[in-house]
mmCIF file of C-alpha atoms in Angstrom:
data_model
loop_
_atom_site.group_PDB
_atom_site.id
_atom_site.type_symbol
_atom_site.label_atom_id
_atom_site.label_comp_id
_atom_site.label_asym_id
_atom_site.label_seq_id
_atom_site.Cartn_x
_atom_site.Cartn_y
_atom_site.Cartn_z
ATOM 1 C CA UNK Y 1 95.048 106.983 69.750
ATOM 2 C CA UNK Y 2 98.098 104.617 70.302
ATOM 3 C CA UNK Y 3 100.594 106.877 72.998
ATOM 4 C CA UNK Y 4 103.928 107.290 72.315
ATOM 5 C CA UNK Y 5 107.216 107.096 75.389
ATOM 6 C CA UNK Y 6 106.796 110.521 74.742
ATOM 7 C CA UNK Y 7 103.031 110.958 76.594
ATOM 8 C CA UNK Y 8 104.323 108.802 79.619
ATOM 9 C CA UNK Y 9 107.035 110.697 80.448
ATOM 10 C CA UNK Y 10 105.128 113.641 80.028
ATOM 11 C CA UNK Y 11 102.368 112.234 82.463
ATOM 12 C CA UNK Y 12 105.052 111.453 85.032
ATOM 13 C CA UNK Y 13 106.212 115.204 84.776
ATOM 14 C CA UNK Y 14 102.847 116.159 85.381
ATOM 15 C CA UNK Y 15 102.888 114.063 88.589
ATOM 16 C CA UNK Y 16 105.899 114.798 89.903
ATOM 17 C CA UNK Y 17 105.449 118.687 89.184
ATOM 18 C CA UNK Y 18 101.636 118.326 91.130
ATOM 19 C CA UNK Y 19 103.551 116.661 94.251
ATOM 20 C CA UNK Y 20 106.043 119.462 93.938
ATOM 21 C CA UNK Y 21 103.950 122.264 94.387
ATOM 22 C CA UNK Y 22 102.030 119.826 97.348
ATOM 23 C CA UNK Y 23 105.232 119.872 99.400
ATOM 24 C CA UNK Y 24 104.905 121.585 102.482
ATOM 25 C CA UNK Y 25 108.746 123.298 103.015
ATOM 26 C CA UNK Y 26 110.356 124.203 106.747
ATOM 27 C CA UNK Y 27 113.647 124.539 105.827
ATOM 28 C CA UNK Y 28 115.808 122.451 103.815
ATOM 29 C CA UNK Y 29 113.053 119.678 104.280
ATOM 30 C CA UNK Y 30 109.478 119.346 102.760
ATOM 31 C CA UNK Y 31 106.568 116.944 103.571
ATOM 32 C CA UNK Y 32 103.002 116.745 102.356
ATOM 33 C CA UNK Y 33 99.851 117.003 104.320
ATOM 34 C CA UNK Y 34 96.639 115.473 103.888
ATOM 35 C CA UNK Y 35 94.593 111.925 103.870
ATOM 36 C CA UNK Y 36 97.843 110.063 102.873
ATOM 37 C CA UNK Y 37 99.119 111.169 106.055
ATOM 38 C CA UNK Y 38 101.015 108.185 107.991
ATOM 39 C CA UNK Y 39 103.087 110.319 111.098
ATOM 40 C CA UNK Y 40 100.662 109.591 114.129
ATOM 41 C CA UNK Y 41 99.185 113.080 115.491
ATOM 42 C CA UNK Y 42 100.718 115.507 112.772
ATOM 43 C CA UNK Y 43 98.238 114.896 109.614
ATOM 44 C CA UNK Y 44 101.640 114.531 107.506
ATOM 45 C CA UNK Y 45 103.700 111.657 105.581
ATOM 46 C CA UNK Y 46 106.096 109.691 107.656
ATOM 47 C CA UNK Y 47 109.711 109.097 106.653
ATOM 48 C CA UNK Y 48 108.759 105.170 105.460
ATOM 49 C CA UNK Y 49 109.613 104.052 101.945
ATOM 50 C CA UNK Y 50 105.933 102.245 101.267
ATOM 51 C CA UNK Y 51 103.824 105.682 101.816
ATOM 52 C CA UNK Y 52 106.608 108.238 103.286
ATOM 53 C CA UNK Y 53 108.934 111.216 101.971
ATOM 54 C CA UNK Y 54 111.432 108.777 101.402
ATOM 55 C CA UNK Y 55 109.757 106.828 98.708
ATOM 56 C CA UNK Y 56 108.332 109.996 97.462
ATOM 57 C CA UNK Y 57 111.811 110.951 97.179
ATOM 58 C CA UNK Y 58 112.883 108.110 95.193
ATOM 59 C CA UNK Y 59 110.269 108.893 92.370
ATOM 60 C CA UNK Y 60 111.663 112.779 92.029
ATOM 61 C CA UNK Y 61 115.536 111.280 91.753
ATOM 62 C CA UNK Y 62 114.300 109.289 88.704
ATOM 63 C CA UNK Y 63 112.507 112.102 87.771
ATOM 64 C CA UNK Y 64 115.167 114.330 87.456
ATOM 65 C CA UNK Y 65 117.297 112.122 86.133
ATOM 66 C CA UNK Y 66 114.875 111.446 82.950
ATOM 67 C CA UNK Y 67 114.248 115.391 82.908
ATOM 68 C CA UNK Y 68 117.244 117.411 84.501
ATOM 69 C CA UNK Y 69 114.565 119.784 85.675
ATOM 70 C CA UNK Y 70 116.277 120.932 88.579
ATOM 71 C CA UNK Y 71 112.636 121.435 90.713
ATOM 72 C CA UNK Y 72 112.307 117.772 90.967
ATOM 73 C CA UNK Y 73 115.725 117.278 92.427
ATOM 74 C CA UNK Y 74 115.530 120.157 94.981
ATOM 75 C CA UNK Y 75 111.876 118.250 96.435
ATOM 76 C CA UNK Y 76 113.501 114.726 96.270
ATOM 77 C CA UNK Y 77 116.198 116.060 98.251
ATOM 78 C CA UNK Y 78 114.064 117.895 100.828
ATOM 79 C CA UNK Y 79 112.263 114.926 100.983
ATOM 80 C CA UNK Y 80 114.804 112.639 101.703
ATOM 81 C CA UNK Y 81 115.993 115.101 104.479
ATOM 82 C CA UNK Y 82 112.149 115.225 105.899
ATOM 83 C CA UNK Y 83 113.184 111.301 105.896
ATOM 84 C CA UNK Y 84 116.543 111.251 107.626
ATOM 85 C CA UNK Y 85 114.956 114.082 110.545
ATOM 86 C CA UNK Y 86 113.040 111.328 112.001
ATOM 87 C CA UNK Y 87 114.930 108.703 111.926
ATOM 88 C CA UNK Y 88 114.905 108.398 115.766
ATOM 89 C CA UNK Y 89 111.094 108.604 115.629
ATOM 90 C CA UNK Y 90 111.163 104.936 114.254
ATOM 91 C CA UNK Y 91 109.848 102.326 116.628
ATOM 92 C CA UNK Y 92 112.860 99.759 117.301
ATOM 93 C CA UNK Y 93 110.703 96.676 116.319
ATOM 94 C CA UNK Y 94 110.656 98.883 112.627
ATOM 95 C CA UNK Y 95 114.290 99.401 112.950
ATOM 96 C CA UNK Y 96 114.425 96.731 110.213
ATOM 97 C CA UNK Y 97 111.577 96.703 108.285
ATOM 98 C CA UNK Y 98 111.966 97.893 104.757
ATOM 99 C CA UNK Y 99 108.664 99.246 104.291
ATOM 100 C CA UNK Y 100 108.472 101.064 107.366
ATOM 101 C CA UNK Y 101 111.633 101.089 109.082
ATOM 102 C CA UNK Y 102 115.263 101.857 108.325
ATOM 103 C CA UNK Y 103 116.426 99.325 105.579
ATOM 104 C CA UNK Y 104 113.654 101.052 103.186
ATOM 105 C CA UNK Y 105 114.570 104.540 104.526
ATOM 106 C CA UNK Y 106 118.400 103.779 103.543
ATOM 107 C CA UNK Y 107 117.355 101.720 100.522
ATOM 108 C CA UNK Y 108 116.084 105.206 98.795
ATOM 109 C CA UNK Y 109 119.220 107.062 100.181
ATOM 110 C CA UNK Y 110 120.843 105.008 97.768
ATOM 111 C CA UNK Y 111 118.995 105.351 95.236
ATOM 112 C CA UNK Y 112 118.595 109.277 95.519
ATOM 113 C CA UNK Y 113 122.188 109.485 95.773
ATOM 114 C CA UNK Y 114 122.699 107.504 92.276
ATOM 115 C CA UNK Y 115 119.507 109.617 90.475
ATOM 116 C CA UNK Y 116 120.527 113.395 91.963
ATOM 117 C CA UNK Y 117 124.497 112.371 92.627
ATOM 118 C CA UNK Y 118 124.387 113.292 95.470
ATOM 119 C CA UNK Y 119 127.402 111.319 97.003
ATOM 120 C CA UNK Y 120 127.101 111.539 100.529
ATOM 121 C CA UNK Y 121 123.892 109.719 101.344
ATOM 122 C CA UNK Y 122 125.898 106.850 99.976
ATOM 123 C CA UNK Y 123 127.919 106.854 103.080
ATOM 124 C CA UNK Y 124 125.379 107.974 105.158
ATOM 125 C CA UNK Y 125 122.720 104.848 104.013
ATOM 126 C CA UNK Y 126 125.679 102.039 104.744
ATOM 127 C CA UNK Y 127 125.747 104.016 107.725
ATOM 128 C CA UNK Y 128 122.541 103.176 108.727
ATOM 129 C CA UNK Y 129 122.674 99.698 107.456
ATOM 130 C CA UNK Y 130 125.827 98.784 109.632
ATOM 131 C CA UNK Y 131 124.041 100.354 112.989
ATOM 132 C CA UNK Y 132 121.048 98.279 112.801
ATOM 133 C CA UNK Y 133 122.713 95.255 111.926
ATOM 134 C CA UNK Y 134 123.645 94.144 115.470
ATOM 135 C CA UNK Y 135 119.454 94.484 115.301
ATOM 136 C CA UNK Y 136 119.403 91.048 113.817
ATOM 137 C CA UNK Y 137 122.194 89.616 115.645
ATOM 138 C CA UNK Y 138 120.114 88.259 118.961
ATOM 139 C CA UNK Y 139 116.995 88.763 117.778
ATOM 140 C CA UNK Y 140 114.880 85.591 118.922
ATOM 141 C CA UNK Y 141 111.345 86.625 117.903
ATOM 142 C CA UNK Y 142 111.993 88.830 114.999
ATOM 143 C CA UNK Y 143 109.129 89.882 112.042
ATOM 144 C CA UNK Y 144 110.804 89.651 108.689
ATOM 145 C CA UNK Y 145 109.861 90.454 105.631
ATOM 146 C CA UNK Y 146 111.015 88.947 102.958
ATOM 147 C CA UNK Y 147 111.146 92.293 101.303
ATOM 148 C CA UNK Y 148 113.799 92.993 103.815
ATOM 149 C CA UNK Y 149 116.216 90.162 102.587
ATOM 150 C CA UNK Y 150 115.294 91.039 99.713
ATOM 151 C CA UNK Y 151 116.758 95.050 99.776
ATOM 152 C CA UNK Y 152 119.782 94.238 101.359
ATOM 153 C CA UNK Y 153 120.918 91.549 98.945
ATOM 154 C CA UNK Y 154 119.983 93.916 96.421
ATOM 155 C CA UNK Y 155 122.311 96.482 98.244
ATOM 156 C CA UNK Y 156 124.651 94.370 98.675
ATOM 157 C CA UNK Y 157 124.870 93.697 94.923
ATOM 158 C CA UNK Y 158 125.730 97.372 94.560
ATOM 159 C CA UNK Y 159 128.139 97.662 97.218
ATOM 160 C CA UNK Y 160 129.687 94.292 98.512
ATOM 161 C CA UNK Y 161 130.149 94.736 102.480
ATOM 162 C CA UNK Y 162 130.495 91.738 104.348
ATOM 163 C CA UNK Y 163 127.646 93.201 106.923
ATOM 164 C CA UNK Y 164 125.074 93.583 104.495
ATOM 165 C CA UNK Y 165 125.267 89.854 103.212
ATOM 166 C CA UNK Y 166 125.231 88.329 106.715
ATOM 167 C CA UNK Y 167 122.513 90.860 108.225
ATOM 168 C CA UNK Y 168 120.672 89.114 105.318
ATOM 169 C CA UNK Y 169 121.369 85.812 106.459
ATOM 170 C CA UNK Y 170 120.388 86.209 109.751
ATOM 171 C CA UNK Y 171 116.923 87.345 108.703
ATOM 172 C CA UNK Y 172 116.795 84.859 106.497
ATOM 173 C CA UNK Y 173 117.449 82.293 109.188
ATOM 174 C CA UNK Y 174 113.717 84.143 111.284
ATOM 175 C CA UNK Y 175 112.054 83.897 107.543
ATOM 176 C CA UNK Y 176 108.864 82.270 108.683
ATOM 177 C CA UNK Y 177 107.572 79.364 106.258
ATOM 178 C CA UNK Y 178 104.366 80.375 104.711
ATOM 179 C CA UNK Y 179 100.841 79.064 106.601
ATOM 180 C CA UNK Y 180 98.597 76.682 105.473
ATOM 181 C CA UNK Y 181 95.904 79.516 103.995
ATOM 182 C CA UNK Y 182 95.397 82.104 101.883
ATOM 183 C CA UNK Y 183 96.168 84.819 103.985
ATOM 184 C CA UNK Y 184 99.153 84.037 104.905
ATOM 185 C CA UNK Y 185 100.037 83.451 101.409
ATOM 186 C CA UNK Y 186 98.544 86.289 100.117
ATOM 187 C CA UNK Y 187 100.203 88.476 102.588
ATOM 188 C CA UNK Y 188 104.280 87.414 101.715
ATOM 189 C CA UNK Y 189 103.909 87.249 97.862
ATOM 190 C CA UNK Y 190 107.835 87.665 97.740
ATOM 191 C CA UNK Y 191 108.979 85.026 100.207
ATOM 192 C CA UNK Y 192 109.787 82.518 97.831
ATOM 193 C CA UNK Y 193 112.271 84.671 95.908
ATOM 194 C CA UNK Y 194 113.667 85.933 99.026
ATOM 195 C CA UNK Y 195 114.213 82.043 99.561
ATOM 196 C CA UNK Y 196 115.758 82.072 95.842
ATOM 197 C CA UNK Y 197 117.939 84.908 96.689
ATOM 198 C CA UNK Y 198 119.654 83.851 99.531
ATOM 199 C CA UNK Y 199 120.403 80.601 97.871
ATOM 200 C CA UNK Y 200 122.086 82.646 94.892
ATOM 201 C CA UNK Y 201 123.965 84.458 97.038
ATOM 202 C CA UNK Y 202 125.381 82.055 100.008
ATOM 203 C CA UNK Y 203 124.827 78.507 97.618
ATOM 204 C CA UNK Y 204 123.343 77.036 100.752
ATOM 205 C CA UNK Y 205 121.043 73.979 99.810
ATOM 206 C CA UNK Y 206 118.247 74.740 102.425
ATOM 207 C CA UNK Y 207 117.297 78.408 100.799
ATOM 208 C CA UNK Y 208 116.764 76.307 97.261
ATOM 209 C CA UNK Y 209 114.893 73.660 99.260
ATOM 210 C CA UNK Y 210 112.628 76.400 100.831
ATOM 211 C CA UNK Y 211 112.267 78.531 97.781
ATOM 212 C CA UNK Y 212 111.017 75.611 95.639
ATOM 213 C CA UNK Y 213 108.885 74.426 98.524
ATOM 214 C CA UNK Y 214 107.262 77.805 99.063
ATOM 215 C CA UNK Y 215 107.260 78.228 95.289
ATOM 216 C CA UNK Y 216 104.973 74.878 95.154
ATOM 217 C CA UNK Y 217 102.573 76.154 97.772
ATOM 218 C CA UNK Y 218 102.264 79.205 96.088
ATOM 219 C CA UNK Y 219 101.433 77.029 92.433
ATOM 220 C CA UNK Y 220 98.899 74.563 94.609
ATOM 221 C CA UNK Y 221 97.067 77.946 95.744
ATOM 222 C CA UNK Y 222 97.005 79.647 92.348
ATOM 223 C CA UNK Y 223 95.644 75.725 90.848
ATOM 224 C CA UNK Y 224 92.974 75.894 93.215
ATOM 225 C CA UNK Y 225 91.930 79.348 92.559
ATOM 226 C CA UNK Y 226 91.942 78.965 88.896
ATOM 227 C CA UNK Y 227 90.020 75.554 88.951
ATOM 228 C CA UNK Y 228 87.361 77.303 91.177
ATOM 229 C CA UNK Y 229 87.308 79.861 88.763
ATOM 230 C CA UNK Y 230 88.207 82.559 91.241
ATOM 231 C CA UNK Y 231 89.839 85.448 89.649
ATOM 232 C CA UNK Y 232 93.412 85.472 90.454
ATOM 233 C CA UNK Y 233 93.926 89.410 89.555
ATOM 234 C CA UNK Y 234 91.032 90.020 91.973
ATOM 235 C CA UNK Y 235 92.469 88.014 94.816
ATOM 236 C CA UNK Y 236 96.117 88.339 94.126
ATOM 237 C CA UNK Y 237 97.714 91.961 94.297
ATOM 238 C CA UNK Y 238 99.834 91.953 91.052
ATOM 239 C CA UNK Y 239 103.332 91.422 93.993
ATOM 240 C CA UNK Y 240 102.183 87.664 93.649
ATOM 241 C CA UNK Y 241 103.304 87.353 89.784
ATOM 242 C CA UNK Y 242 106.700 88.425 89.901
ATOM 243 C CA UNK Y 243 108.653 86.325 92.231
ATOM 244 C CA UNK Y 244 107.452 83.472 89.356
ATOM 245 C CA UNK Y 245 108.924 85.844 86.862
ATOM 246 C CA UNK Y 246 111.904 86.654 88.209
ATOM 247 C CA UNK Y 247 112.496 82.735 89.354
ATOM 248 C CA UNK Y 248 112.135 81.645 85.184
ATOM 249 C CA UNK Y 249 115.517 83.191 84.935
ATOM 250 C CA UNK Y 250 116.658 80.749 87.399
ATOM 251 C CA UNK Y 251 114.430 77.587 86.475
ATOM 252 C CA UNK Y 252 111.962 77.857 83.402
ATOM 253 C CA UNK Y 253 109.407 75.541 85.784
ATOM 254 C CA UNK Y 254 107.651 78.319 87.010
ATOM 255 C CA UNK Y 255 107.092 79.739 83.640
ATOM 256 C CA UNK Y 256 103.389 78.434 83.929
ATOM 257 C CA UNK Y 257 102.876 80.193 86.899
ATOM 258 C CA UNK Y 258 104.058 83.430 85.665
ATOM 259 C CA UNK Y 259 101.716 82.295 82.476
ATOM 260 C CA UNK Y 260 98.559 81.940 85.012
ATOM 261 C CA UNK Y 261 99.086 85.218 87.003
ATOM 262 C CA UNK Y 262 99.457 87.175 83.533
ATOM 263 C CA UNK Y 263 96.517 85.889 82.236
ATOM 264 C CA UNK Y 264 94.234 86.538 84.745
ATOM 265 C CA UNK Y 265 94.697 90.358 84.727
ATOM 266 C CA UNK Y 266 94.819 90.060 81.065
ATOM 267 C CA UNK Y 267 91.670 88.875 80.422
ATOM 268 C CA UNK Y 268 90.403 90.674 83.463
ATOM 269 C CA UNK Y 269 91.512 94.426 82.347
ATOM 270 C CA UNK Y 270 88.684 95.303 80.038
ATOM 271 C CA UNK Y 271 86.518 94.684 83.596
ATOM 272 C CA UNK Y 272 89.222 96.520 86.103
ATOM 273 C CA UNK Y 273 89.311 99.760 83.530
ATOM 274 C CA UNK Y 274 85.273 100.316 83.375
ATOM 275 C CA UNK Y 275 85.489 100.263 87.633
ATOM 276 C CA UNK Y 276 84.098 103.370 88.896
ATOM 277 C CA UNK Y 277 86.238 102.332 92.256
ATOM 278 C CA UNK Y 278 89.079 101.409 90.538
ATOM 279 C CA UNK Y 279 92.501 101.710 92.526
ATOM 280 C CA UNK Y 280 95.531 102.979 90.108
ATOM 281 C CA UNK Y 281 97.916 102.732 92.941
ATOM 282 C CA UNK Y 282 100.857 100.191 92.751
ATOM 283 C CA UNK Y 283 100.376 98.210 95.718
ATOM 284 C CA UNK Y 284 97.381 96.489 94.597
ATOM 285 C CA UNK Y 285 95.928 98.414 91.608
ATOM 286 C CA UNK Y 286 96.516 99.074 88.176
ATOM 287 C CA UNK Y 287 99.751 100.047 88.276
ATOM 288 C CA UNK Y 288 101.226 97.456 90.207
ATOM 289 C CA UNK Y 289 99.686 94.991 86.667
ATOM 290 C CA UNK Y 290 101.193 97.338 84.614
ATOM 291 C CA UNK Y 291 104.611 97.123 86.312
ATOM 292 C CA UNK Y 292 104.298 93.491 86.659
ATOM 293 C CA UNK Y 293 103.367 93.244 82.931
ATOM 294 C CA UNK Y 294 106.527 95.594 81.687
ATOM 295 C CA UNK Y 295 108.668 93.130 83.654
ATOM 296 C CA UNK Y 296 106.678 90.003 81.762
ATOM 297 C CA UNK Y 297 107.830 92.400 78.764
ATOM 298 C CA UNK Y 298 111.196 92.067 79.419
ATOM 299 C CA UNK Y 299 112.150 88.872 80.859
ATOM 300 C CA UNK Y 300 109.020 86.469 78.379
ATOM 301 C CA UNK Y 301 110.019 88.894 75.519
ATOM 302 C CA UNK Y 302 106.191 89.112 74.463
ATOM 303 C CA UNK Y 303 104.900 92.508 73.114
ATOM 304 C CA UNK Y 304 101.458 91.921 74.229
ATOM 305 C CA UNK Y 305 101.952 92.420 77.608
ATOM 306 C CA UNK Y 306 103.347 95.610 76.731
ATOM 307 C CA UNK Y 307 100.204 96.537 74.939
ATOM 308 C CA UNK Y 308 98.629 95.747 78.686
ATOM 309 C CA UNK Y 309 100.473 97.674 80.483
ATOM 310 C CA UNK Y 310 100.013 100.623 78.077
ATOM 311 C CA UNK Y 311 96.635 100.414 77.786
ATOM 312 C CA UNK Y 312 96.696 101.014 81.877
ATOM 313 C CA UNK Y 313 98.907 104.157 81.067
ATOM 314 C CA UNK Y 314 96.250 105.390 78.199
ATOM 315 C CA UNK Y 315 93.188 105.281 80.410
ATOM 316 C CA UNK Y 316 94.975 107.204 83.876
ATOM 317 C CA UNK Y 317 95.914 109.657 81.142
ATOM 318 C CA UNK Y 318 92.475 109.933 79.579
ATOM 319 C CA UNK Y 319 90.896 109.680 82.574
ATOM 320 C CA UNK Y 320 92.630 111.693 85.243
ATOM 321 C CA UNK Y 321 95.417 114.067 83.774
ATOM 322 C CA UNK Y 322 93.769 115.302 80.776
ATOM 323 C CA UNK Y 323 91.279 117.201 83.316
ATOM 324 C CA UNK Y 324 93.448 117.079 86.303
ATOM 325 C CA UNK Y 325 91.054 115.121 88.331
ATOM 326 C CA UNK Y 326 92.116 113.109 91.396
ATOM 327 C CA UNK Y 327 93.809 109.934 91.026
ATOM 328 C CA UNK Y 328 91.957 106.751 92.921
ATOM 329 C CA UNK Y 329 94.670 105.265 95.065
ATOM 330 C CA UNK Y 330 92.429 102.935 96.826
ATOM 331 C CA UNK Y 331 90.565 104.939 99.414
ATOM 332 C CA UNK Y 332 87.920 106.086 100.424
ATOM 333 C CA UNK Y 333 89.335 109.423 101.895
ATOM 334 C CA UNK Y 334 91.179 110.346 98.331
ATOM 335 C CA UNK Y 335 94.187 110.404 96.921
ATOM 336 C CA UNK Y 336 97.652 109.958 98.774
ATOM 337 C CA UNK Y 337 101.212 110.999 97.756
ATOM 338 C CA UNK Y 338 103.556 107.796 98.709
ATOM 339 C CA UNK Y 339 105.308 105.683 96.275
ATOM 340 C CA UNK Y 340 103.563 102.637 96.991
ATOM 341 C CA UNK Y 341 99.864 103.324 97.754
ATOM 342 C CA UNK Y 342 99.653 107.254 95.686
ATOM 343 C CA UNK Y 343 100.591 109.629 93.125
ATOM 344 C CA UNK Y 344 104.194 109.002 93.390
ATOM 345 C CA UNK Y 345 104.118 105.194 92.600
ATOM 346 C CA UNK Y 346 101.759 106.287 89.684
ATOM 347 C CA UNK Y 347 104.216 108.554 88.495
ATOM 348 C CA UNK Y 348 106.824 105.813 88.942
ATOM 349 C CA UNK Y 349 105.232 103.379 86.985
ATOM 350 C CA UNK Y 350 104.849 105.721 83.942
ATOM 351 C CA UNK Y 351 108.199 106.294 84.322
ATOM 352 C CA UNK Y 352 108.398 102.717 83.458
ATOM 353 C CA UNK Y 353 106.587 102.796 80.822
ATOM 354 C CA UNK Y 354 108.738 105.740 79.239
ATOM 355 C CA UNK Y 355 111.957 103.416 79.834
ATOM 356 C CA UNK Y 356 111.899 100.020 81.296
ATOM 357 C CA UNK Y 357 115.469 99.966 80.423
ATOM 358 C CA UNK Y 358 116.721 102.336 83.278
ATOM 359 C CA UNK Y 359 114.086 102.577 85.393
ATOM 360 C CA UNK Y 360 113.468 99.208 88.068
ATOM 361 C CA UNK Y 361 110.447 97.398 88.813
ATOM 362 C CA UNK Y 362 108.944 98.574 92.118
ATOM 363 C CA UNK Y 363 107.401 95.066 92.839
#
């Protein structure tokens, strides 16, 4: 039976109504309790954006905003709030981490103020931005993510302050170049277009020069693995294939990159679906391919990755909401609740596939 937008948004709602009768309320603030659990000592979420109420929170804004059901926006909010409580709780070497720290924690702040208008955690997100970022001023031995650059150009985009753009900078200046192996390339999939995104934004030479040398690294690995016959959507979380997708929008060279990664889980999918382990979860299972093949959607204007990416939608539908069964999020102790490794990144993603339009790409 071929789904219509219709039976994704539909399966979103049935997410996002399942993680709103989860929350756990003390207040104006909710949380959720259980094996997703990443706040050391208290068996609950954390305030993070990769597995904490404020990602969880981002998922309910859109929500709402696709549904106007009023539930969804009330959770988001108390989320968010569950978020902003422990704010001093955050290690200072997280301060500036956007999946952990503060950057991701004002990063959905934004974004739940745009989905729920809720106009003052605008102010109070640049808030937060503009206190940490004397964090990167003197910071000799600073860990950066590239997903870090990445967020506040991407803020900055949306609201041009001076601090924003040069806070990137400077962490683009500790951006360690990727290591001779497979780990280390594995483990910063985005670093190249964090490279490519600097550039665009300051026109300084040396972020093109890094971004195309990082870029060719990345191409030499994905050669090798593909002439060994090693199967990239097995050994590549589905993050690896779209800094080559967004960089064709740039340069039309890494177009057989892109080409490789899609592929792979292409012709791997009829394998990944008949798991009995599977992982659904975005950050590396089935819905991160499925987000990564909307984008392909959009930006290679090729149907047939859409047909991918809603044949992922089909089977979590068949498989897990028609009998409300638990959703495999990649471990062992069940499923989990955050945007990036549980039910709300699911959610998210069939969000996604509802509109594609409105909605952006989580990778």
């Amino acid at each position: 039976m071929k789904l219509s937008p219709q039976n994704f948004l539909e399966c979103a709602e049935f997410l996002g109504a399942k993680l709103s009768r989860e929350a756990i309320w003390a207040g104006e603030r909710c949380n959720w309790f259980g094996h997703q659990a990443t706040e050391p000592g208290t068996g609950m979420c954390g305030a993070d954006y990769y597995s904490g109420t404020s990602g969880i929170a981002v998922f309910l804004g859109h929500l709402y905003a696709a549904t106007g059901e009023k539930i969804f926006r009330i959770t988001a909010e108390g989320a968010i709030r569950q978020a902003l409580s422990r704010l001093d709780h955050i290690p200072l070497d997280q301060r500036l981490d956007f999946k952990s720290g503060l950057i991701g924690i004002a990063h959905a702040l934004l974004d739940v103020s745009r989905t729920c208008n809720i106009e003052k955690f605008n102010a109070l997100a640049l808030l937060i931005l503009e206190e940490i970022s004397s964090d990167a001023l003197d910071g000799k031995d600073l860990e950066v993510s590239p997903s870090d650059i990445l967020s506040l150009l991407k803020i900055h985009r949306d609201h041009p302050r001076d601090f924003l753009l040069q806070t990137a900078l400077r962490l683009g200046e500790h951006l360690r170049p990727v290591g001779e192996d497979l780990y280390g390339f594995a483990l910063e999939p985005s670093q190249p277009l964090a490279f490519l995104e600097l550039f665009h934004a300051t026109g300084q030479e040396k972020f093109q020069q890094a971004a195309e040398q990082t870029f060719a690294y990345q191409l030499k690995i994905l050669g090798a693995l593909v002439n060994r016959n090693v199967d990239v959507a097995e050994s590549i979380p589905a993050a690896f294939g779209m800094p080559f997708i967004r960089a064709i929008e740039s340069n039309d060279f890494y177009l057989d990159g892109a080409r490789s990664v899609l592929l792979s889980i292409t012709k791997n999918l009829p394998n990944s679906l008949s798991e009995a382990d599977m992982d659904f979860s975005p950050a590396q299972g089935l819905t991160g391919q499925a987000d990564l093949l909307i984008e392909a959607t959009c930006i290679l204007r090729d149907g047939g990755y859409r047909l991918s990416a809603e044949l992922i939608g089909g089977v979590g539908i068949d498989r897990y909401k028609k009998d409300d069964l638990p959703w495999p999020c990649g471990a062992a102790d069940g499923e989990r609740s955050g945007l990036m490794t549980g039910l709300a990144g699911i959610g998210y993603v069939y969000l996604r596939l509802w509109d594609s339009t409105n909605i952006p790409s989580l990778l």
